[in-house]
Amino acid sequence: MNVDTVQADVQRPGNTFALGSLVADAARALENVSATPRLDAELLLAHAAGVGRSSIVAFPEREASGEVEARFRALLTRRLDGEPLAYIRGRKDFHAISLHVTRDVLIPRPETECLVDEALAMIGARTDCSVLDLGTGSGAIALAIKQARPDALVTAVDASAGAVAAACANTASLGLDIRCLESDWFAGLGAERFDLVVCNPPYVRSADPVLDRALRHEPREALDGGRDGLDAIRTVLNEAPAHLASGGALLIEHGHDQQADVVALASERGYEIVTARRDLSGLPRFVMLQVRKPEL
Ligand code: GLN
């Protein structure tokens, strides 16, 4: 069903539209686009009306004004074109925070929330832990860690100026005190060392058709990890030992079919594998590494 059909279906005498029927018809239209069509429709209508989703759900019989309805249809057209809901609304919830997201940043994923939990478990009883988020994008990992552990000294870097701007804006609006810098991996950090380096690098293979399909709205440089998807991971593995404090750890997210390769690359470079974990969908997704101590 396209948007014109939606319009025809829900049109009533007097040209007004009940919220419930706008949602129901939009949800039907979104069935092939979204895994959560009704939720998307409710959130888009709430966004168009400038109200919370609960008002849409609680008062389906209310009529939308012509202005709200026009705004809603414009948003729905974007969603039907496959644009992610987070870009249309400009927001994404992540861990215990809500982030502003722009087209300059990857939309934070639920699997990356597990990376934050893993980082928090590693910080554990250590106080004033220095943490670096490499390729921070919206600032999601860095800010979620700082929110949970205000004592941590958190730095967030990204090679993209647009991403650094987005991370800085989120830092200010959340009132969290982290340092955001433009830096191509470790290049802008001098000889600084950190207790914990966390990284969600680009790891999708360049030829993976998903880059031109489901992921086409997101910045390619945040997703494309080169021919085997491991280019950024190799760089980070090569450079991290010079930036890890004694006893420090490197926590990396990777593709669901890359754990064995990442473990091999890390072992070749003298790392010890502390943990290799799955995400909430049960897919292998992270490794925690430490630099192996030289044999005495
Ligand atoms: N998990 C993301 C996806 O496949 C990829 C994120 C990344 O490359 N870091 O949608």
Short mmCIF file of C-alpha atoms and ligand atoms in Angstrom, two decimals:
data_model
loop_
_atom_site.label_atom_id
_atom_site.label_comp_id
_atom_site.label_asym_id
_atom_site.label_seq_id
_atom_site.Cartn_x
_atom_site.Cartn_y
_atom_site.Cartn_z
CA MET A 1 0.00 0.00 0.00
CA ASN A 2 1.37 3.45 -0.80
CA VAL A 3 0.71 6.75 0.91
CA ASP A 4 -2.03 7.77 -1.54
CA THR A 5 -3.98 4.64 -0.69
CA VAL A 6 -3.55 5.39 2.98
CA GLN A 7 -4.96 8.83 2.41
CA ALA A 8 -7.97 7.53 0.50
CA ASP A 9 -8.69 4.83 3.07
CA VAL A 10 -8.83 7.01 6.13
CA GLN A 11 -10.39 10.12 4.65
CA ARG A 12 -13.66 11.02 6.40
CA PRO A 13 -16.38 13.50 5.62
CA GLY A 14 -15.19 16.97 6.63
CA ASN A 15 -11.60 16.01 5.83
CA THR A 16 -10.63 15.08 9.36
CA PHE A 17 -8.88 11.95 10.49
CA ALA A 18 -9.11 10.07 13.77
CA LEU A 19 -5.71 9.34 15.34
CA GLY A 20 -6.54 5.64 15.59
CA SER A 21 -7.36 5.27 11.92
CA LEU A 22 -4.28 7.24 10.86
CA VAL A 23 -2.18 4.84 12.95
CA ALA A 24 -3.95 1.70 11.74
CA ASP A 25 -3.61 2.57 8.05
CA ALA A 26 -0.01 3.75 8.40
CA ALA A 27 0.85 0.55 10.28
CA ARG A 28 -0.56 -1.52 7.42
CA ALA A 29 1.43 0.49 4.90
CA LEU A 30 4.62 0.00 6.96
CA GLU A 31 4.30 -3.78 7.26
CA ASN A 32 6.89 -4.45 4.55
CA VAL A 33 9.24 -1.72 5.71
CA SER A 34 9.43 -2.16 9.46
CA ALA A 35 9.53 -4.98 11.99
CA THR A 36 7.48 -2.76 14.31
CA PRO A 37 4.94 -1.07 12.02
CA ARG A 38 2.35 -0.06 14.64
CA LEU A 39 4.94 1.31 17.03
CA ASP A 40 6.55 3.28 14.19
CA ALA A 41 3.17 4.69 13.14
CA GLU A 42 2.35 5.74 16.72
CA LEU A 43 5.74 7.35 17.23
CA LEU A 44 5.57 9.21 13.92
CA LEU A 45 2.09 10.54 14.69
CA ALA A 46 3.19 11.53 18.19
CA HIS A 47 6.18 13.33 16.67
CA ALA A 48 3.97 15.12 14.11
CA ALA A 49 1.54 16.18 16.85
CA GLY A 50 4.27 17.14 19.33
CA VAL A 51 2.82 14.86 22.02
CA GLY A 52 3.91 11.67 23.76
CA ARG A 53 3.03 8.29 22.27
CA SER A 54 0.71 7.57 25.19
CA SER A 55 -1.68 10.36 24.06
CA ILE A 56 -1.99 8.73 20.66
CA VAL A 57 -2.65 5.30 22.15
CA ALA A 58 -5.03 6.59 24.86
CA PHE A 59 -7.23 8.77 22.62
CA PRO A 60 -7.58 7.01 19.25
CA GLU A 61 -10.93 8.68 18.60
CA ARG A 62 -9.47 12.22 18.68
CA GLU A 63 -9.24 13.98 15.36
CA ALA A 64 -5.89 15.17 14.01
CA SER A 65 -5.78 18.76 12.77
CA GLY A 66 -5.05 19.25 9.08
CA GLU A 67 -1.61 20.54 9.97
CA VAL A 68 -0.72 17.52 12.10
CA GLU A 69 -2.05 15.16 9.47
CA ALA A 70 0.03 16.83 6.73
CA ARG A 71 3.15 16.64 8.90
CA PHE A 72 2.41 12.99 9.69
CA ARG A 73 2.05 12.08 6.01
CA ALA A 74 5.37 13.74 5.20
CA LEU A 75 7.09 11.75 7.98
CA LEU A 76 5.36 8.55 6.89
CA THR A 77 6.59 9.02 3.32
CA ARG A 78 10.17 9.16 4.63
CA ARG A 79 9.66 6.03 6.73
CA LEU A 80 8.09 4.20 3.76
CA ASP A 81 11.26 5.05 1.85
CA GLY A 82 13.21 3.11 4.49
CA GLU A 83 14.63 6.05 6.44
CA PRO A 84 15.23 4.85 10.02
CA LEU A 85 12.80 6.09 12.64
CA ALA A 86 15.67 7.43 14.76
CA TYR A 87 16.74 9.87 12.00
CA ILE A 88 13.15 11.00 11.39
CA ARG A 89 12.56 11.64 15.09
CA GLY A 90 16.17 12.75 15.67
CA ARG A 91 16.35 10.64 18.83
CA LYS A 92 17.35 7.20 20.00
CA ASP A 93 17.24 5.68 23.47
CA PHE A 94 20.40 3.83 24.39
CA HIS A 95 21.20 2.13 27.70
CA ALA A 96 19.96 4.59 30.35
CA ILE A 97 20.18 7.73 28.18
CA SER A 98 18.35 9.34 25.27
CA LEU A 99 20.52 10.66 22.45
CA HIS A 100 20.05 13.18 19.69
CA VAL A 101 21.09 11.51 16.44
CA THR A 102 21.92 13.17 13.12
CA ARG A 103 22.72 11.66 9.74
CA ASP A 104 26.41 12.10 10.61
CA VAL A 105 26.26 9.28 13.14
CA LEU A 106 25.44 5.60 13.24
CA ILE A 107 22.20 4.93 15.09
CA PRO A 108 23.20 3.26 18.37
CA ARG A 109 22.22 -0.44 18.35
CA PRO A 110 20.81 -2.58 21.16
CA GLU A 111 23.75 -5.01 20.87
CA THR A 112 26.10 -2.15 21.74
CA GLU A 113 24.25 -1.75 25.05
CA CYS A 114 25.80 -5.13 25.97
CA LEU A 115 29.22 -3.63 25.22
CA VAL A 116 28.46 -0.87 27.73
CA ASP A 117 27.45 -3.48 30.35
CA GLU A 118 30.67 -5.34 29.71
CA ALA A 119 32.66 -2.10 30.08
CA LEU A 120 30.87 -1.27 33.34
CA ALA A 121 31.60 -4.77 34.69
CA MET A 122 35.28 -4.30 33.81
CA ILE A 123 35.38 -0.92 35.59
CA GLY A 124 33.80 -2.62 38.60
CA ALA A 125 35.41 -1.50 41.83
CA ARG A 126 38.09 0.65 40.15
CA THR A 127 37.53 4.31 40.83
CA ASP A 128 38.54 7.15 38.52
CA CYS A 129 39.01 4.72 35.66
CA SER A 130 40.20 6.41 32.45
CA VAL A 131 38.05 5.30 29.52
CA LEU A 132 38.43 6.01 25.81
CA ASP A 133 35.57 5.49 23.33
CA LEU A 134 37.15 5.17 19.87
CA GLY A 135 34.85 6.17 16.99
CA THR A 136 32.18 7.47 19.32
CA GLY A 137 29.60 8.64 16.75
CA SER A 138 26.72 10.11 18.75
CA GLY A 139 28.74 9.63 21.95
CA ALA A 140 26.51 6.70 22.90
CA ILE A 141 29.05 4.37 24.58
CA ALA A 142 31.06 7.14 26.24
CA LEU A 143 27.98 8.91 27.60
CA ALA A 144 26.25 5.73 28.79
CA ILE A 145 29.42 4.79 30.71
CA LYS A 146 29.73 8.27 32.21
CA GLN A 147 26.04 8.26 33.18
CA ALA A 148 26.49 4.96 35.05
CA ARG A 149 29.95 5.80 36.45
CA PRO A 150 30.28 9.55 37.09
CA ASP A 151 33.72 8.96 38.60
CA ALA A 152 35.13 7.59 35.31
CA LEU A 153 37.30 9.97 33.27
CA VAL A 154 35.82 9.52 29.83
CA THR A 155 37.23 10.62 26.46
CA ALA A 156 35.31 10.20 23.20
CA VAL A 157 36.99 10.55 19.80
CA ASP A 158 35.84 10.31 16.21
CA ALA A 159 37.48 11.06 12.86
CA SER A 160 34.29 12.70 11.60
CA ALA A 161 33.76 16.36 12.53
CA GLY A 162 30.00 15.87 12.22
CA ALA A 163 30.10 12.99 14.69
CA VAL A 164 32.21 14.98 17.17
CA ALA A 165 29.67 17.83 16.92
CA ALA A 166 26.83 15.36 17.62
CA ALA A 167 28.71 13.81 20.57
CA CYS A 168 29.48 17.27 22.00
CA ALA A 169 25.82 18.30 21.65
CA ASN A 170 24.70 15.15 23.49
CA THR A 171 27.32 15.72 26.17
CA ALA A 172 25.99 19.22 26.77
CA SER A 173 22.31 18.29 26.71
CA LEU A 174 22.80 15.36 29.09
CA GLY A 175 24.94 17.51 31.38
CA LEU A 176 27.66 14.86 31.52
CA ASP A 177 31.30 15.80 31.78
CA ILE A 178 33.25 13.95 29.10
CA ARG A 179 35.97 15.14 26.73
CA CYS A 180 35.12 14.96 22.98
CA LEU A 181 37.90 15.26 20.40
CA GLU A 182 38.27 14.93 16.65
CA SER A 183 40.84 12.19 16.16
CA ASP A 184 41.47 9.47 13.60
CA TRP A 185 41.59 6.55 16.02
CA PHE A 186 44.46 7.36 18.44
CA ALA A 187 46.18 9.95 16.21
CA GLY A 188 45.06 13.01 18.19
CA LEU A 189 45.81 11.56 21.63
CA GLY A 190 49.60 11.88 21.79
CA ALA A 191 51.07 9.33 24.18
CA GLU A 192 48.01 9.17 26.46
CA ARG A 193 47.14 5.82 28.01
CA PHE A 194 43.78 4.55 29.28
CA ASP A 195 42.57 1.87 31.67
CA LEU A 196 39.83 0.88 29.25
CA VAL A 197 39.52 1.43 25.50
CA VAL A 198 36.10 0.62 24.03
CA CYS A 199 35.37 0.56 20.35
CA ASN A 200 32.47 -0.17 18.01
CA PRO A 201 34.39 0.11 14.72
CA PRO A 202 33.00 -0.17 11.19
CA TYR A 203 32.99 -3.93 10.51
CA VAL A 204 30.57 -4.61 7.65
CA ARG A 205 32.26 -6.04 4.54
CA SER A 206 32.43 -3.49 1.69
CA ALA A 207 30.60 -5.82 -0.70
CA ASP A 208 27.78 -6.62 1.74
CA PRO A 209 24.58 -5.54 -0.06
CA VAL A 210 23.12 -4.41 3.26
CA LEU A 211 25.23 -1.22 2.94
CA ASP A 212 23.18 -0.16 -0.08
CA ARG A 213 19.89 -1.42 1.34
CA ALA A 214 18.86 -1.39 5.00
CA LEU A 215 21.93 0.61 6.10
CA ARG A 216 21.99 3.09 3.18
CA HIS A 217 20.81 6.05 5.26
CA GLU A 218 23.66 5.72 7.77
CA PRO A 219 27.22 7.06 7.28
CA ARG A 220 29.19 4.52 5.29
CA GLU A 221 32.43 5.35 7.09
CA ALA A 222 30.82 4.19 10.34
CA LEU A 223 29.90 0.80 8.85
CA ASP A 224 32.26 -0.20 6.04
CA GLY A 225 35.19 -2.19 7.41
CA GLY A 226 36.85 -2.90 4.05
CA ARG A 227 37.04 -6.09 2.02
CA ASP A 228 36.86 -8.53 4.94
CA GLY A 229 35.27 -6.04 7.33
CA LEU A 230 38.34 -6.17 9.58
CA ASP A 231 40.38 -3.16 8.41
CA ALA A 232 39.44 -0.88 11.31
CA ILE A 233 39.78 -3.71 13.83
CA ARG A 234 43.35 -4.41 12.56
CA THR A 235 44.25 -0.73 12.93
CA VAL A 236 42.85 -0.55 16.45
CA LEU A 237 44.61 -3.78 17.46
CA ASN A 238 47.90 -2.46 16.06
CA GLU A 239 47.69 0.92 17.78
CA ALA A 240 46.03 0.14 21.12
CA PRO A 241 49.01 -1.33 23.03
CA ALA A 242 50.73 2.10 23.00
CA HIS A 243 47.60 3.60 24.61
CA LEU A 244 46.69 1.00 27.23
CA ALA A 245 47.73 1.62 30.82
CA SER A 246 49.32 -1.27 32.70
CA GLY A 247 46.56 -3.85 33.28
CA GLY A 248 44.32 -1.94 30.83
CA ALA A 249 41.78 -3.63 28.58
CA LEU A 250 40.52 -3.21 25.04
CA LEU A 251 36.86 -4.05 24.40
CA ILE A 252 35.85 -4.37 20.74
CA GLU A 253 32.51 -5.02 19.05
CA HIS A 254 32.66 -7.09 15.85
CA GLY A 255 30.41 -8.79 13.30
CA HIS A 256 28.52 -11.94 14.29
CA ASP A 257 30.76 -14.12 12.09
CA GLN A 258 34.07 -12.40 12.89
CA GLN A 259 34.90 -13.56 16.42
CA ALA A 260 37.32 -16.31 15.38
CA ASP A 261 39.13 -13.91 13.03
CA VAL A 262 39.33 -11.17 15.65
CA VAL A 263 40.63 -13.62 18.26
CA ALA A 264 43.28 -14.82 15.76
CA LEU A 265 44.33 -11.26 14.84
CA ALA A 266 44.55 -10.34 18.53
CA SER A 267 46.57 -13.44 19.47
CA GLU A 268 49.03 -12.81 16.61
CA ARG A 269 49.58 -9.33 18.03
CA GLY A 270 50.32 -10.54 21.54
CA TYR A 271 46.97 -9.97 23.21
CA GLU A 272 45.44 -12.23 25.79
CA ILE A 273 41.73 -12.89 25.24
CA VAL A 274 40.02 -12.03 28.53
CA THR A 275 36.47 -12.73 27.35
CA ALA A 276 34.71 -13.42 24.05
CA ARG A 277 31.00 -12.75 24.41
CA ARG A 278 27.65 -12.94 22.68
CA ASP A 279 25.04 -10.19 22.42
CA LEU A 280 21.43 -10.47 23.59
CA SER A 281 20.44 -12.18 20.33
CA GLY A 282 22.95 -14.91 21.16
CA LEU A 283 25.41 -13.84 18.44
CA PRO A 284 29.19 -13.65 19.10
CA ARG A 285 29.73 -9.88 19.30
CA PHE A 286 32.58 -8.70 21.57
CA VAL A 287 36.07 -9.50 22.69
CA MET A 288 37.85 -8.10 25.75
CA LEU A 289 41.61 -8.11 25.34
CA GLN A 290 44.67 -7.33 27.41
CA VAL A 291 48.25 -6.99 26.36
CA ARG A 292 50.04 -10.18 27.37
CA LYS A 293 52.72 -9.59 29.99
CA PRO A 294 56.20 -10.45 28.70
CA GLU A 295 57.47 -13.84 29.97
CA LEU A 296 60.12 -13.41 32.63
N1 GLN B 1 25.81 -3.73 13.99
C1 GLN B 1 25.74 -2.86 12.85
C2 GLN B 1 24.84 -3.48 11.81
O1 GLN B 1 25.18 -4.50 11.26
C3 GLN B 1 27.10 -2.56 12.27
C4 GLN B 1 27.80 -1.61 13.16
C5 GLN B 1 29.24 -1.44 12.82
O2 GLN B 1 29.74 -1.66 11.70
N2 GLN B 1 29.92 -1.05 13.79
O3 GLN B 1 23.79 -2.97 11.55
#
